[in-house]
C-alpha cells in the first residue's frame, strides 16, 4: 500500500509523486500514452522491450484537487489518488479505465486435500501456481469488455474469463486451452469496451500473471513476482491506434526481404545433402513455387552450433551455391546451448571470455539440450551478443540466407534452470528470474545485428522464444504444434493475437509439427498458410512426409493452387509489410481492427482480414462441406471465386469443397498481382496486374503500391517507388487515376494491366482516348503503358 499522497512535482513530461510509503513517476510519452512507474526493485526502468524511445508528450498540465493529482494531456486526463489509485478519462469526461477499489478476492476451489490426491493419482494435473506476487494491479472489469493480445496464448481470440502466465515455456505436449503459457511472453493486451479500445503494456520481464475476470468478475489484474511496477496506458479509441501506440513503444517489424514472403519448406531434418537436393528438385519438377529450404539440427557436427557435419554435408558451400542457382535460399537452425566440449572453438571462446551464464558460485551453469551437456551464452550482456553476432558470419558468409533460433526459452532437458543462475545484464548482475523471458529476445537481437553487419541486407531471423519488442529483430513461429485439426483452428486466434501484440511477421508450422498430418488437414492448412506472413511447412522427425506432394494427386494440386496464389499475391503482401513499418498492423488481423463498430465481429475466431482488402474464412474442421461466414457491416463483399456480391452485416453460407478456401474482397479494392514464379526473382517483373473490384456507390478508394529492390536497406534512403491507384465512382462512371510514381528505384513497370471485375464496360477511355477493352466472363482487361494517368469507363 502506497498510503497518502504527500507531495508531487512536475518536470517536463514527468510527474513525480511521493506517497507515505513509496514513490511513483507518471510520464506522458505521447498525448495518448502514459507510463505509470514505481521503483519497487530498482530506481530505473528495467525495460528490455523499449529502446530509443522518443517521447512526444505535447503540452502536459497538472492540478491538485481534493488530494488527487490531475494530469492532462491533449487527449487524456489521469487522476492519481492515495495508494497510487489511477483513473483515466478521455477529455469529454468519459471514464476509460479505473483502478478497482475493493478487496482482492480470488474465487475458492472447494476440492479438499484427499480429493486432490486421488485425482492426482489418476494423473490429473492442476495449475496451482501460488507464486508470491510483489506487484499487483487490479482494474475494474466492465460487463461488456473484451480482451485481446498477450502474444501466443492458446484458446480463443477474446481472453476474458481466463488466467495466463508469462513464463517462456517449451512444453511439447499438445497445446490446449488449459496451457497458461507458451514460448513467448508479451505482457500487452487490448481492452475493448463499448466500442472504445485502450491497451496496457506491463513492461516487466519477471514471471507475470494476467487475469481477465477469471478469479473475480469485478476486476481484472496483472501482477509480477518481482521487478518494478511499470506499465503503459495506451489510448485508442480505435484498436488500430492502440496497436500503433504499442509498436511505437516497442518497435515494429522491419520490412523483410521479398523472398522471405515466399513459400518455405522445412523438416526435422533434411539430411544428408542428397535428400535436400531431392526436395529442391521435386519442387521445380512439380512446378510448386518455393523460396526457402531449412536445415534442422542434423546438419551440425554433433549438434555443435556453428559447425557442419562433413559426412552428411561434405561441401556445404558448393551445395548452397547449387541450390542458390536453382533459386533456393537455405536457412539453418542455431540453438543457444553450446556443447561442453574442450577443443570446440565456440565452447573454448565462451569459457575463456566468461560468456556463459553461471551458477551462484560463478561457475558456468550446465544443463542438457541436444548436444548433451551444454552451456548457455549470457545474451543479456553486450559483449556476449557481440561475439554471437560475429559468429553469424560462419553461416552467412558461406551462403546461408537466414538463421532460425530455437530452444531459446531457454529449453533444458535436465529440469528448469534454477532461479539463481546468474546473468550480467549489460553490466548489472541479475538472475534467471529476470532474464528468462528475455533470453530469446536478446539472442534474436544478436543474431539480427550479426547478419545485418555481415550482409548489409535485411536479416531473416526466426525465433521461438520472444518477449515484447522481439518483432524488431525476428519473425516468429508458434513452436511445436501438432497435426491436429484443433491446432489448425487455434492457430487463427493465436496468430491474430500475436499480430495485435506487434508480431506482424509470424506463422505456424503448416501441416503441424508433431503427429502425422492427413491429406485433408495439410490442404486446409496450406490454405491458411497462404495468408500468414511466414508460410513454412515443418514437421518433426519420424512423422510422415508432409511436403506438398507427399499425399495424392488431388492434395498436390490443391497445395500447388494455393502456393501459386501466394506468389500471385506477393506484391499485396509486401505492400502490407511496408505499410506495417509505419502502422504496426500485421498481415493477419482480427476483424475487429477494421470493423470496431460492428460488435458481431468481436469474437470471430475463424475469419481474419489479410490487410484491409481481403477477408479470409478458412475451413478448420475435418469434412466441412460448407461454413457460415460473417461479412462485416459497412461495405459490400465480393466472393473471390464466384464474383457474387454480398451486402455486409450478414451471415452467409459458403460451400467449401476441399479446394475452396472462402475469400471475400472488399468492394473498392485494388489488388496488385505478380505472375506466378517458381521463386522470387525468377522473372523480371515488367507488368503489374491490378485486380479492380469497383466501388458500387459514389465515392473513392485509394490503393498505395510500394516497390523496391526487395532486399537492401536502400529504401531507407528513399530508393523505392510508390504508386497510387485511385478509384472514383460517380453514378455509372468509374475513373481510375494512376499517380505519377514517386520513383527513386530504377526498376519501373512498363505496363499496368487492369483486370476490372465488371460484366461489361462502355465508353472506355485511356487519358481521354477511346479504346476497346477485352471483355470476358465478368472481367474486363485493359493494359496501359506506365505513362497513362487515367482510365475512365461506364459500368453497365
Ligand atoms: C524443437 C523445435 C522444432 C525443431 C526441433 C529440432 O522442437 O521447435 O521446430 O524441429 O526442435 O531442432
PDB file of N, CA, C and O in Angstrom, residues 700-729:
ATOM      1  N   UNK A 700     -14.782   7.182 -53.272  1.00  0.00           N
ATOM      2  CA  UNK A 700     -13.406   6.998 -53.731  1.00  0.00           C
ATOM      3  C   UNK A 700     -12.716   5.940 -52.893  1.00  0.00           C
ATOM      4  O   UNK A 700     -13.045   5.753 -51.725  1.00  0.00           O
ATOM      5  N   UNK A 701     -11.752   5.290 -53.488  1.00  0.00           N
ATOM      6  CA  UNK A 701     -10.875   4.432 -52.680  1.00  0.00           C
ATOM      7  C   UNK A 701      -9.469   4.525 -53.254  1.00  0.00           C
ATOM      8  O   UNK A 701      -9.292   4.738 -54.458  1.00  0.00           O
ATOM      9  N   UNK A 702      -8.510   4.373 -52.354  1.00  0.00           N
ATOM     10  CA  UNK A 702      -7.122   4.553 -52.779  1.00  0.00           C
ATOM     11  C   UNK A 702      -6.325   3.305 -52.425  1.00  0.00           C
ATOM     12  O   UNK A 702      -6.462   2.765 -51.331  1.00  0.00           O
ATOM     13  N   UNK A 703      -5.509   2.862 -53.350  1.00  0.00           N
ATOM     14  CA  UNK A 703      -4.567   1.783 -53.026  1.00  0.00           C
ATOM     15  C   UNK A 703      -3.152   2.283 -53.313  1.00  0.00           C
ATOM     16  O   UNK A 703      -2.862   2.787 -54.395  1.00  0.00           O
ATOM     17  N   UNK A 704      -2.284   2.100 -52.325  1.00  0.00           N
ATOM     18  CA  UNK A 704      -0.907   2.534 -52.495  1.00  0.00           C
ATOM     19  C   UNK A 704      -0.020   1.307 -52.665  1.00  0.00           C
ATOM     20  O   UNK A 704      -0.006   0.416 -51.813  1.00  0.00           O
ATOM     21  N   UNK A 705       0.692   1.267 -53.759  1.00  0.00           N
ATOM     22  CA  UNK A 705       1.576   0.127 -54.027  1.00  0.00           C
ATOM     23  C   UNK A 705       3.030   0.574 -53.909  1.00  0.00           C
ATOM     24  O   UNK A 705       3.414   1.643 -54.372  1.00  0.00           O
ATOM     25  N   UNK A 706       3.823  -0.303 -53.313  1.00  0.00           N
ATOM     26  CA  UNK A 706       5.209   0.024 -52.982  1.00  0.00           C
ATOM     27  C   UNK A 706       6.141  -0.951 -53.692  1.00  0.00           C
ATOM     28  O   UNK A 706       5.865  -2.151 -53.761  1.00  0.00           O
ATOM     29  N   UNK A 707       7.230  -0.446 -54.199  1.00  0.00           N
ATOM     30  CA  UNK A 707       8.216  -1.353 -54.816  1.00  0.00           C
ATOM     31  C   UNK A 707       9.633  -0.878 -54.516  1.00  0.00           C
ATOM     32  O   UNK A 707       9.923   0.323 -54.569  1.00  0.00           O
ATOM     33  N   UNK A 708      10.497  -1.842 -54.198  1.00  0.00           N
ATOM     34  CA  UNK A 708      11.913  -1.515 -54.029  1.00  0.00           C
ATOM     35  C   UNK A 708      12.736  -2.714 -54.473  1.00  0.00           C
ATOM     36  O   UNK A 708      12.193  -3.638 -55.093  1.00  0.00           O
ATOM     37  N   UNK A 709      14.013  -2.737 -54.128  1.00  0.00           N
ATOM     38  CA  UNK A 709      14.856  -3.849 -54.616  1.00  0.00           C
ATOM     39  C   UNK A 709      14.603  -5.155 -53.864  1.00  0.00           C
ATOM     40  O   UNK A 709      15.180  -6.193 -54.191  1.00  0.00           O
ATOM     41  N   UNK A 710      13.763  -5.116 -52.833  1.00  0.00           N
ATOM     42  CA  UNK A 710      13.355  -6.341 -52.163  1.00  0.00           C
ATOM     43  C   UNK A 710      14.394  -6.944 -51.241  1.00  0.00           C
ATOM     44  O   UNK A 710      14.167  -8.031 -50.706  1.00  0.00           O
ATOM     45  N   UNK A 711      15.518  -6.285 -51.033  1.00  0.00           N
ATOM     46  CA  UNK A 711      16.500  -6.919 -50.147  1.00  0.00           C
ATOM     47  C   UNK A 711      17.381  -5.956 -49.348  1.00  0.00           C
ATOM     48  O   UNK A 711      17.765  -6.267 -48.228  1.00  0.00           O
ATOM     49  N   UNK A 712      17.697  -4.804 -49.891  1.00  0.00           N
ATOM     50  CA  UNK A 712      18.679  -3.965 -49.197  1.00  0.00           C
ATOM     51  C   UNK A 712      17.981  -2.950 -48.291  1.00  0.00           C
ATOM     52  O   UNK A 712      16.757  -2.864 -48.239  1.00  0.00           O
ATOM     53  N   UNK A 713      18.801  -2.145 -47.627  1.00  0.00           N
ATOM     54  CA  UNK A 713      18.254  -1.072 -46.796  1.00  0.00           C
ATOM     55  C   UNK A 713      18.177   0.252 -47.563  1.00  0.00           C
ATOM     56  O   UNK A 713      17.884   1.287 -46.975  1.00  0.00           O
ATOM     57  N   UNK A 714      18.435   0.194 -48.874  1.00  0.00           N
ATOM     58  CA  UNK A 714      18.414   1.446 -49.648  1.00  0.00           C
ATOM     59  C   UNK A 714      17.070   2.161 -49.535  1.00  0.00           C
ATOM     60  O   UNK A 714      17.006   3.377 -49.657  1.00  0.00           O
ATOM     61  N   UNK A 715      16.022   1.395 -49.316  1.00  0.00           N
ATOM     62  CA  UNK A 715      14.694   2.036 -49.239  1.00  0.00           C
ATOM     63  C   UNK A 715      14.649   3.055 -48.117  1.00  0.00           C
ATOM     64  O   UNK A 715      13.888   4.014 -48.170  1.00  0.00           O
ATOM     65  N   UNK A 716      15.503   2.856 -47.119  1.00  0.00           N
ATOM     66  CA  UNK A 716      15.501   3.823 -46.018  1.00  0.00           C
ATOM     67  C   UNK A 716      16.106   5.155 -46.436  1.00  0.00           C
ATOM     68  O   UNK A 716      15.964   6.155 -45.741  1.00  0.00           O
ATOM     69  N   UNK A 717      16.817   5.137 -47.582  1.00  0.00           N
ATOM     70  CA  UNK A 717      17.323   6.401 -48.140  1.00  0.00           C
ATOM     71  C   UNK A 717      16.435   6.859 -49.282  1.00  0.00           C
ATOM     72  O   UNK A 717      16.859   7.627 -50.142  1.00  0.00           O
ATOM     73  N   UNK A 718      15.248   6.332 -49.324  1.00  0.00           N
ATOM     74  CA  UNK A 718      14.286   6.803 -50.329  1.00  0.00           C
ATOM     75  C   UNK A 718      14.335   6.067 -51.654  1.00  0.00           C
ATOM     76  O   UNK A 718      13.668   6.473 -52.606  1.00  0.00           O
ATOM     77  N   UNK A 719      15.113   4.976 -51.740  1.00  0.00           N
ATOM     78  CA  UNK A 719      15.202   4.283 -53.029  1.00  0.00           C
ATOM     79  C   UNK A 719      14.044   3.278 -53.156  1.00  0.00           C
ATOM     80  O   UNK A 719      14.201   2.081 -52.907  1.00  0.00           O
ATOM     81  N   UNK A 720      12.902   3.801 -53.498  1.00  0.00           N
ATOM     82  CA  UNK A 720      11.716   2.969 -53.711  1.00  0.00           C
ATOM     83  C   UNK A 720      10.755   3.734 -54.601  1.00  0.00           C
ATOM     84  O   UNK A 720      10.913   4.942 -54.821  1.00  0.00           O
ATOM     85  N   UNK A 721       9.750   3.029 -55.102  1.00  0.00           N
ATOM     86  CA  UNK A 721       8.701   3.671 -55.902  1.00  0.00           C
ATOM     87  C   UNK A 721       7.362   3.487 -55.217  1.00  0.00           C
ATOM     88  O   UNK A 721       7.077   2.402 -54.709  1.00  0.00           O
ATOM     89  N   UNK A 722       6.580   4.522 -55.232  1.00  0.00           N
ATOM     90  CA  UNK A 722       5.218   4.448 -54.672  1.00  0.00           C
ATOM     91  C   UNK A 722       4.233   4.789 -55.771  1.00  0.00           C
ATOM     92  O   UNK A 722       4.409   5.799 -56.464  1.00  0.00           O
ATOM     93  N   UNK A 723       3.244   3.945 -55.921  1.00  0.00           N
ATOM     94  CA  UNK A 723       2.231   4.173 -56.955  1.00  0.00           C
ATOM     95  C   UNK A 723       0.875   4.286 -56.268  1.00  0.00           C
ATOM     96  O   UNK A 723       0.525   3.431 -55.457  1.00  0.00           O
ATOM     97  N   UNK A 724       0.131   5.316 -56.622  1.00  0.00           N
ATOM     98  CA  UNK A 724      -1.231   5.452 -56.094  1.00  0.00           C
ATOM     99  C   UNK A 724      -2.237   5.101 -57.174  1.00  0.00           C
ATOM    100  O   UNK A 724      -2.183   5.648 -58.275  1.00  0.00           O
ATOM    101  N   UNK A 725      -3.143   4.206 -56.832  1.00  0.00           N
ATOM    102  CA  UNK A 725      -4.238   3.884 -57.748  1.00  0.00           C
ATOM    103  C   UNK A 725      -5.530   4.288 -57.052  1.00  0.00           C
ATOM    104  O   UNK A 725      -5.840   3.767 -55.974  1.00  0.00           O
ATOM    105  N   UNK A 726      -6.213   5.217 -57.661  1.00  0.00           N
ATOM    106  CA  UNK A 726      -7.427   5.723 -57.005  1.00  0.00           C
ATOM    107  C   UNK A 726      -8.650   5.390 -57.858  1.00  0.00           C
ATOM    108  O   UNK A 726      -8.650   5.629 -59.069  1.00  0.00           O
ATOM    109  N   UNK A 727      -9.647   4.819 -57.229  1.00  0.00           N
ATOM    110  CA  UNK A 727     -10.931   4.586 -57.904  1.00  0.00           C
ATOM    111  C   UNK A 727     -11.872   5.713 -57.512  1.00  0.00           C
ATOM    112  O   UNK A 727     -11.987   6.027 -56.330  1.00  0.00           O
ATOM    113  N   UNK A 728     -12.571   6.255 -58.515  1.00  0.00           N
ATOM    114  CA  UNK A 728     -13.589   7.263 -58.198  1.00  0.00           C
ATOM    115  C   UNK A 728     -14.882   6.813 -58.869  1.00  0.00           C
ATOM    116  O   UNK A 728     -14.918   6.595 -60.086  1.00  0.00           O
ATOM    117  N   UNK A 729     -15.894   6.626 -58.070  1.00  0.00           N
ATOM    118  CA  UNK A 729     -17.180   6.191 -58.630  1.00  0.00           C
ATOM    119  C   UNK A 729     -18.172   7.330 -58.541  1.00  0.00           C
ATOM    120  O   UNK A 729     -18.333   7.945 -57.480  1.00  0.00           O
TER     121      UNK A 729
END
